[in-house]
Amino acid sequence: GWFASKFLWHARGIDLTALRAETGVELAGYASHDWTSLTDRLRADGVSDDELLALDLSQRARTGSLIDTLRGRLIFPITEPGGRIRGFIGRDTTGNPAAPKYRNPTRTPVHDKREVLYRPTHHRLAADGHVVVVEGVLDALALTAAAAQEGLTDRIAAVTASGVTVSSAQAEQVLALSDNPPRIALDGDQAGRDGTD
């Protein structure tokens, strides 16, 4: 919570205060730069190496030992409406040019990127509410946080497929959230323009 909230505010201008007060949950976390802190913690809690690998929380290093998959990243849980976590998206905070900016979960027993949307909250939409499809996790979080600050959370449901490609399963989920047509708000770069074609 704390580091993620500060990073989002200072680096992106996203204030989670109102949204956190409304939902009562942390919507972003942080995985330290340590190589094995999460792996060690989960092992101590009884999670097996096979489970850590299957859930994409750990990966094998060249030496064969397990290391944390999401170290040095802001962490955003991908949840179902009931709160069950399907996976985690990690956004790099190291600034290392060799590190991918985002790391989406690999296909796991509970996560398939083609079947899941990231939505920061699962609040009910008002009859005149709209789903807004955005390109990235921070876009969805920023829009949801701004709606909470203005008391408009029931008017906007921001979702993302974590990119510009949307599967038919994801499109069906978007359409099921509201009777109103969804709004598309992708980035103005070439990828965003291509995604709206």
C-alpha positions as protocol buffer text, in pm:
chain_id: "A"
residue {
  index: 1
  type: GLY
  ca { x: 0 y: 0 z: 0 }
}
residue {
  index: 2
  type: TRP
  ca { x: 205 y: 294 z: 121 }
}
residue {
  index: 3
  type: PHE
  ca { x: 490 y: 281 z: -134 }
}
residue {
  index: 4
  type: ALA
  ca { x: 250 y: 208 z: -420 }
}
residue {
  index: 5
  type: SER
  ca { x: 23 y: 499 z: -324 }
}
residue {
  index: 6
  type: LYS
  ca { x: 318 y: 740 z: -299 }
}
residue {
  index: 7
  type: PHE
  ca { x: 467 y: 621 z: -629 }
}
residue {
  index: 8
  type: LEU
  ca { x: 134 y: 654 z: -811 }
}
residue {
  index: 9
  type: TRP
  ca { x: 80 y: 1004 z: -671 }
}
residue {
  index: 10
  type: HIS
  ca { x: 429 y: 1138 z: -739 }
}
residue {
  index: 11
  type: ALA
  ca { x: 499 y: 961 z: -1069 }
}
residue {
  index: 12
  type: ARG
  ca { x: 151 y: 967 z: -1227 }
}
residue {
  index: 13
  type: GLY
  ca { x: -68 y: 1205 z: -1025 }
}
residue {
  index: 14
  type: ILE
  ca { x: -307 y: 923 z: -927 }
}
residue {
  index: 15
  type: ASP
  ca { x: -459 y: 982 z: -582 }
}
residue {
  index: 16
  type: LEU
  ca { x: -609 y: 664 z: -438 }
}
residue {
  index: 17
  type: THR
  ca { x: -734 y: 825 z: -114 }
}
residue {
  index: 18
  type: ALA
  ca { x: -1104 y: 859 z: -207 }
}
residue {
  index: 19
  type: LEU
  ca { x: -1113 y: 522 z: -382 }
}
residue {
  index: 20
  type: ARG
  ca { x: -950 y: 347 z: -85 }
}
residue {
  index: 21
  type: ALA
  ca { x: -1199 y: 514 z: 151 }
}
residue {
  index: 22
  type: GLU
  ca { x: -1489 y: 405 z: -69 }
}
residue {
  index: 23
  type: THR
  ca { x: -1380 y: 44 z: -119 }
}
residue {
  index: 24
  type: GLY
  ca { x: -1187 y: -23 z: 202 }
}
residue {
  index: 25
  type: VAL
  ca { x: -922 y: -218 z: 10 }
}
residue {
  index: 26
  type: GLU
  ca { x: -572 y: -156 z: -120 }
}
residue {
  index: 27
  type: LEU
  ca { x: -580 y: -154 z: -498 }
}
residue {
  index: 28
  type: ALA
  ca { x: -204 y: -152 z: -550 }
}
residue {
  index: 29
  type: GLY
  ca { x: 91 y: -299 z: -369 }
}
residue {
  index: 30
  type: TYR
  ca { x: 465 y: -316 z: -409 }
}
residue {
  index: 31
  type: ALA
  ca { x: 704 y: -608 z: -445 }
}
residue {
  index: 32
  type: SER
  ca { x: 1050 y: -524 z: -313 }
}
residue {
  index: 33
  type: HIS
  ca { x: 1370 y: -547 z: -516 }
}
residue {
  index: 34
  type: ASP
  ca { x: 1479 y: -847 z: -308 }
}
residue {
  index: 35
  type: TRP
  ca { x: 1519 y: -1157 z: -521 }
}
residue {
  index: 36
  type: THR
  ca { x: 1330 y: -1402 z: -299 }
}
residue {
  index: 37
  type: SER
  ca { x: 1129 y: -1217 z: -34 }
}
residue {
  index: 38
  type: LEU
  ca { x: 783 y: -1324 z: -162 }
}
residue {
  index: 39
  type: THR
  ca { x: 901 y: -1675 z: -247 }
}
residue {
  index: 40
  type: ASP
  ca { x: 1053 y: -1716 z: 101 }
}
residue {
  index: 41
  type: ARG
  ca { x: 741 y: -1578 z: 271 }
}
residue {
  index: 42
  type: LEU
  ca { x: 501 y: -1802 z: 81 }
}
residue {
  index: 43
  type: ARG
  ca { x: 719 y: -2108 z: 134 }
}
residue {
  index: 44
  type: ALA
  ca { x: 714 y: -2033 z: 509 }
}
residue {
  index: 45
  type: ASP
  ca { x: 333 y: -2022 z: 486 }
}
residue {
  index: 46
  type: GLY
  ca { x: 328 y: -2371 z: 333 }
}
residue {
  index: 47
  type: VAL
  ca { x: 304 y: -2292 z: -39 }
}
residue {
  index: 48
  type: SER
  ca { x: 497 y: -2549 z: -243 }
}
residue {
  index: 49
  type: ASP
  ca { x: 749 y: -2469 z: -514 }
}
residue {
  index: 50
  type: ASP
  ca { x: 517 y: -2628 z: -772 }
}
residue {
  index: 51
  type: GLU
  ca { x: 233 y: -2399 z: -660 }
}
residue {
  index: 52
  type: LEU
  ca { x: 457 y: -2091 z: -673 }
}
residue {
  index: 53
  type: LEU
  ca { x: 559 y: -2176 z: -1028 }
}
residue {
  index: 54
  type: ALA
  ca { x: 205 y: -2269 z: -1139 }
}
residue {
  index: 55
  type: LEU
  ca { x: 69 y: -1937 z: -1011 }
}
residue {
  index: 56
  type: ASP
  ca { x: 353 y: -1741 z: -1174 }
}
residue {
  index: 57
  type: LEU
  ca { x: 457 y: -1588 z: -842 }
}
residue {
  index: 58
  type: SER
  ca { x: 805 y: -1741 z: -872 }
}
residue {
  index: 59
  type: GLN
  ca { x: 1026 y: -1845 z: -1159 }
}
residue {
  index: 60
  type: ARG
  ca { x: 1342 y: -2048 z: -1194 }
}
residue {
  index: 61
  type: ALA
  ca { x: 1670 y: -1857 z: -1208 }
}
residue {
  index: 62
  type: ARG
  ca { x: 1957 y: -1983 z: -1424 }
}
residue {
  index: 63
  type: THR
  ca { x: 2093 y: -2150 z: -1112 }
}
residue {
  index: 64
  type: GLY
  ca { x: 1771 y: -2352 z: -1074 }
}
residue {
  index: 65
  type: SER
  ca { x: 1661 y: -2180 z: -753 }
}
residue {
  index: 66
  type: LEU
  ca { x: 1330 y: -1996 z: -730 }
}
residue {
  index: 67
  type: ILE
  ca { x: 1318 y: -1616 z: -744 }
}
residue {
  index: 68
  type: ASP
  ca { x: 1027 y: -1371 z: -725 }
}
residue {
  index: 69
  type: THR
  ca { x: 860 y: -1303 z: -1058 }
}
residue {
  index: 70
  type: LEU
  ca { x: 737 y: -951 z: -978 }
}
residue {
  index: 71
  type: ARG
  ca { x: 1027 y: -801 z: -780 }
}
residue {
  index: 72
  type: GLY
  ca { x: 1074 y: -425 z: -805 }
}
residue {
  index: 73
  type: ARG
  ca { x: 721 y: -369 z: -935 }
}
residue {
  index: 74
  type: LEU
  ca { x: 395 y: -207 z: -839 }
}
residue {
  index: 75
  type: ILE
  ca { x: 145 y: -490 z: -812 }
}
residue {
  index: 76
  type: PHE
  ca { x: -217 y: -472 z: -925 }
}
residue {
  index: 77
  type: PRO
  ca { x: -445 y: -767 z: -847 }
}
residue {
  index: 78
  type: ILE
  ca { x: -676 y: -888 z: -1121 }
}
residue {
  index: 79
  type: THR
  ca { x: -993 y: -978 z: -934 }
}
residue {
  index: 80
  type: GLU
  ca { x: -1334 y: -1125 z: -999 }
}
residue {
  index: 81
  type: PRO
  ca { x: -1649 y: -946 z: -877 }
}
residue {
  index: 82
  type: GLY
  ca { x: -1648 y: -1153 z: -555 }
}
residue {
  index: 83
  type: GLY
  ca { x: -1291 y: -1047 z: -479 }
}
residue {
  index: 84
  type: ARG
  ca { x: -1116 y: -1371 z: -582 }
}
residue {
  index: 85
  type: ILE
  ca { x: -771 y: -1292 z: -723 }
}
residue {
  index: 86
  type: ARG
  ca { x: -702 y: -1432 z: -1071 }
}
residue {
  index: 87
  type: GLY
  ca { x: -350 y: -1295 z: -1115 }
}
residue {
  index: 88
  type: PHE
  ca { x: -125 y: -993 z: -1071 }
}
residue {
  index: 89
  type: ILE
  ca { x: 1 y: -731 z: -1313 }
}
residue {
  index: 90
  type: GLY
  ca { x: 338 y: -582 z: -1227 }
}
residue {
  index: 91
  type: ARG
  ca { x: 458 y: -237 z: -1338 }
}
residue {
  index: 92
  type: ASP
  ca { x: 835 y: -182 z: -1325 }
}
residue {
  index: 93
  type: THR
  ca { x: 963 y: 84 z: -1084 }
}
residue {
  index: 94
  type: THR
  ca { x: 1336 y: 25 z: -1133 }
}
residue {
  index: 95
  type: GLY
  ca { x: 1374 y: 223 z: -1453 }
}
residue {
  index: 96
  type: ASN
  ca { x: 1591 y: -56 z: -1593 }
}
residue {
  index: 97
  type: PRO
  ca { x: 1561 y: -23 z: -1974 }
}
residue {
  index: 98
  type: ALA
  ca { x: 1604 y: -401 z: -2012 }
}
residue {
  index: 99
  type: ALA
  ca { x: 1302 y: -471 z: -1788 }
}
residue {
  index: 100
  type: PRO
  ca { x: 962 y: -473 z: -1956 }
}
residue {
  index: 101
  type: LYS
  ca { x: 747 y: -188 z: -1826 }
}
residue {
  index: 102
  type: TYR
  ca { x: 455 y: -423 z: -1756 }
}
residue {
  index: 103
  type: ARG
  ca { x: 450 y: -790 z: -1671 }
}
residue {
  index: 104
  type: ASN
  ca { x: 115 y: -958 z: -1720 }
}
residue {
  index: 105
  type: PRO
  ca { x: 60 y: -1297 z: -1563 }
}
residue {
  index: 106
  type: THR
  ca { x: 137 y: -1597 z: -1776 }
}
residue {
  index: 107
  type: ARG
  ca { x: -138 y: -1849 z: -1833 }
}
residue {
  index: 108
  type: THR
  ca { x: -202 y: -2022 z: -1501 }
}
residue {
  index: 109
  type: PRO
  ca { x: -476 y: -2252 z: -1364 }
}
residue {
  index: 110
  type: VAL
  ca { x: -670 y: -1939 z: -1256 }
}
residue {
  index: 111
  type: HIS
  ca { x: -564 y: -1685 z: -1520 }
}
residue {
  index: 112
  type: ASP
  ca { x: -589 y: -1669 z: -1896 }
}
residue {
  index: 113
  type: LYS
  ca { x: -525 y: -1318 z: -2033 }
}
residue {
  index: 114
  type: ARG
  ca { x: -774 y: -1375 z: -2315 }
}
residue {
  index: 115
  type: GLU
  ca { x: -1052 y: -1444 z: -2063 }
}
residue {
  index: 116
  type: VAL
  ca { x: -989 y: -1178 z: -1799 }
}
residue {
  index: 117
  type: LEU
  ca { x: -1025 y: -800 z: -1780 }
}
residue {
  index: 118
  type: TYR
  ca { x: -855 y: -578 z: -1525 }
}
residue {
  index: 119
  type: ARG
  ca { x: -1109 y: -365 z: -1343 }
}
residue {
  index: 120
  type: PRO
  ca { x: -990 y: -184 z: -1028 }
}
residue {
  index: 121
  type: THR
  ca { x: -1327 y: -221 z: -853 }
}
residue {
  index: 122
  type: HIS
  ca { x: -1641 y: -418 z: -921 }
}
residue {
  index: 123
  type: HIS
  ca { x: -1901 y: -163 z: -812 }
}
residue {
  index: 124
  type: ARG
  ca { x: -2250 y: -167 z: -958 }
}
residue {
  index: 125
  type: LEU
  ca { x: -2314 y: 82 z: -1236 }
}
residue {
  index: 126
  type: ALA
  ca { x: -2610 y: 319 z: -1234 }
}
residue {
  index: 127
  type: ALA
  ca { x: -2862 y: 287 z: -1518 }
}
residue {
  index: 128
  type: ASP
  ca { x: -2690 y: 577 z: -1698 }
}
residue {
  index: 129
  type: GLY
  ca { x: -2339 y: 447 z: -1625 }
}
residue {
  index: 130
  type: HIS
  ca { x: -2089 y: 351 z: -1892 }
}
residue {
  index: 131
  type: VAL
  ca { x: -1804 y: 109 z: -1927 }
}
residue {
  index: 132
  type: VAL
  ca { x: -1488 y: 282 z: -2046 }
}
residue {
  index: 133
  type: VAL
  ca { x: -1234 y: 58 z: -2218 }
}
residue {
  index: 134
  type: VAL
  ca { x: -881 y: 193 z: -2172 }
}
residue {
  index: 135
  type: GLU
  ca { x: -542 y: 66 z: -2281 }
}
residue {
  index: 136
  type: GLY
  ca { x: -356 y: 8 z: -1956 }
}
residue {
  index: 137
  type: VAL
  ca { x: -384 y: -72 z: -1588 }
}
residue {
  index: 138
  type: LEU
  ca { x: -277 y: 276 z: -1476 }
}
residue {
  index: 139
  type: ASP
  ca { x: -536 y: 430 z: -1712 }
}
residue {
  index: 140
  type: ALA
  ca { x: -813 y: 220 z: -1555 }
}
residue {
  index: 141
  type: LEU
  ca { x: -693 y: 296 z: -1203 }
}
residue {
  index: 142
  type: ALA
  ca { x: -657 y: 670 z: -1272 }
}
residue {
  index: 143
  type: LEU
  ca { x: -1008 y: 695 z: -1421 }
}
residue {
  index: 144
  type: THR
  ca { x: -1161 y: 498 z: -1133 }
}
residue {
  index: 145
  type: ALA
  ca { x: -974 y: 707 z: -873 }
}
residue {
  index: 146
  type: ALA
  ca { x: -1086 y: 1033 z: -1039 }
}
residue {
  index: 147
  type: ALA
  ca { x: -1447 y: 908 z: -1047 }
}
residue {
  index: 148
  type: ALA
  ca { x: -1428 y: 830 z: -674 }
}
residue {
  index: 149
  type: GLN
  ca { x: -1296 y: 1180 z: -599 }
}
residue {
  index: 150
  type: GLU
  ca { x: -1596 y: 1328 z: -780 }
}
residue {
  index: 151
  type: GLY
  ca { x: -1851 y: 1085 z: -632 }
}
residue {
  index: 152
  type: LEU
  ca { x: -1916 y: 933 z: -975 }
}
residue {
  index: 153
  type: THR
  ca { x: -1803 y: 576 z: -920 }
}
residue {
  index: 154
  type: ASP
  ca { x: -2144 y: 439 z: -1013 }
}
residue {
  index: 155
  type: ARG
  ca { x: -2130 y: 620 z: -1350 }
}
residue {
  index: 156
  type: ILE
  ca { x: -1798 y: 480 z: -1478 }
}
residue {
  index: 157
  type: ALA
  ca { x: -1651 y: 131 z: -1489 }
}
residue {
  index: 158
  type: ALA
  ca { x: -1298 y: 150 z: -1631 }
}
residue {
  index: 159
  type: VAL
  ca { x: -1164 y: -178 z: -1771 }
}
residue {
  index: 160
  type: THR
  ca { x: -863 y: -291 z: -1969 }
}
residue {
  index: 161
  type: ALA
  ca { x: -748 y: -602 z: -2149 }
}
residue {
  index: 162
  type: SER
  ca { x: -395 y: -473 z: -2072 }
}
residue {
  index: 163
  type: GLY
  ca { x: -331 y: -369 z: -2430 }
}
residue {
  index: 164
  type: VAL
  ca { x: -526 y: -282 z: -2741 }
}
residue {
  index: 165
  type: THR
  ca { x: -626 y: -636 z: -2839 }
}
residue {
  index: 166
  type: VAL
  ca { x: -959 y: -749 z: -2693 }
}
residue {
  index: 167
  type: SER
  ca { x: -1075 y: -1109 z: -2720 }
}
residue {
  index: 168
  type: SER
  ca { x: -1436 y: -1205 z: -2788 }
}
residue {
  index: 169
  type: ALA
  ca { x: -1465 y: -1328 z: -2425 }
}
residue {
  index: 170
  type: GLN
  ca { x: -1344 y: -991 z: -2297 }
}
residue {
  index: 171
  type: ALA
  ca { x: -1579 y: -804 z: -2532 }
}
residue {
  index: 172
  type: GLU
  ca { x: -1870 y: -1009 z: -2400 }
}
residue {
  index: 173
  type: GLN
  ca { x: -1771 y: -917 z: -2043 }
}
residue {
  index: 174
  type: VAL
  ca { x: -1758 y: -546 z: -2134 }
}
residue {
  index: 175
  type: LEU
  ca { x: -2103 y: -560 z: -2294 }
}
residue {
  index: 176
  type: ALA
  ca { x: -2249 y: -749 z: -1995 }
}
residue {
  index: 177
  type: LEU
  ca { x: -2149 y: -471 z: -1751 }
}
residue {
  index: 178
  type: SER
  ca { x: -2397 y: -214 z: -1885 }
}
residue {
  index: 179
  type: ASP
  ca { x: -2686 y: -180 z: -2128 }
}
residue {
  index: 180
  type: ASN
  ca { x: -2525 y: 142 z: -2250 }
}
residue {
  index: 181
  type: PRO
  ca { x: -2267 y: 128 z: -2529 }
}
residue {
  index: 182
  type: PRO
  ca { x: -1910 y: 116 z: -2401 }
}
residue {
  index: 183
  type: ARG
  ca { x: -1675 y: 409 z: -2451 }
}
residue {
  index: 184
  type: ILE
  ca { x: -1335 y: 341 z: -2602 }
}
residue {
  index: 185
  type: ALA
  ca { x: -1049 y: 560 z: -2472 }
}
residue {
  index: 186
  type: LEU
  ca { x: -722 y: 415 z: -2597 }
}
residue {
  index: 187
  type: ASP
  ca { x: -392 y: 605 z: -2609 }
}
residue {
  index: 188
  type: GLY
  ca { x: -331 y: 849 z: -2896 }
}
residue {
  index: 189
  type: ASP
  ca { x: -20 y: 665 z: -3015 }
}
residue {
  index: 190
  type: GLN
  ca { x: -13 y: 434 z: -3319 }
}
residue {
  index: 191
  type: ALA
  ca { x: -103 y: 124 z: -3114 }
}
residue {
  index: 192
  type: GLY
  ca { x: -408 y: 304 z: -2969 }
}
residue {
  index: 193
  type: ARG
  ca { x: -518 y: 425 z: -3313 }
}
residue {
  index: 194
  type: ASP
  ca { x: -477 y: 74 z: -3454 }
}
residue {
  index: 195
  type: GLY
  ca { x: -679 y: -68 z: -3163 }
}
residue {
  index: 196
  type: THR
  ca { x: -982 y: 148 z: -3242 }
}
residue {
  index: 197
  type: ASP
  ca { x: -998 y: 38 z: -3607 }
}
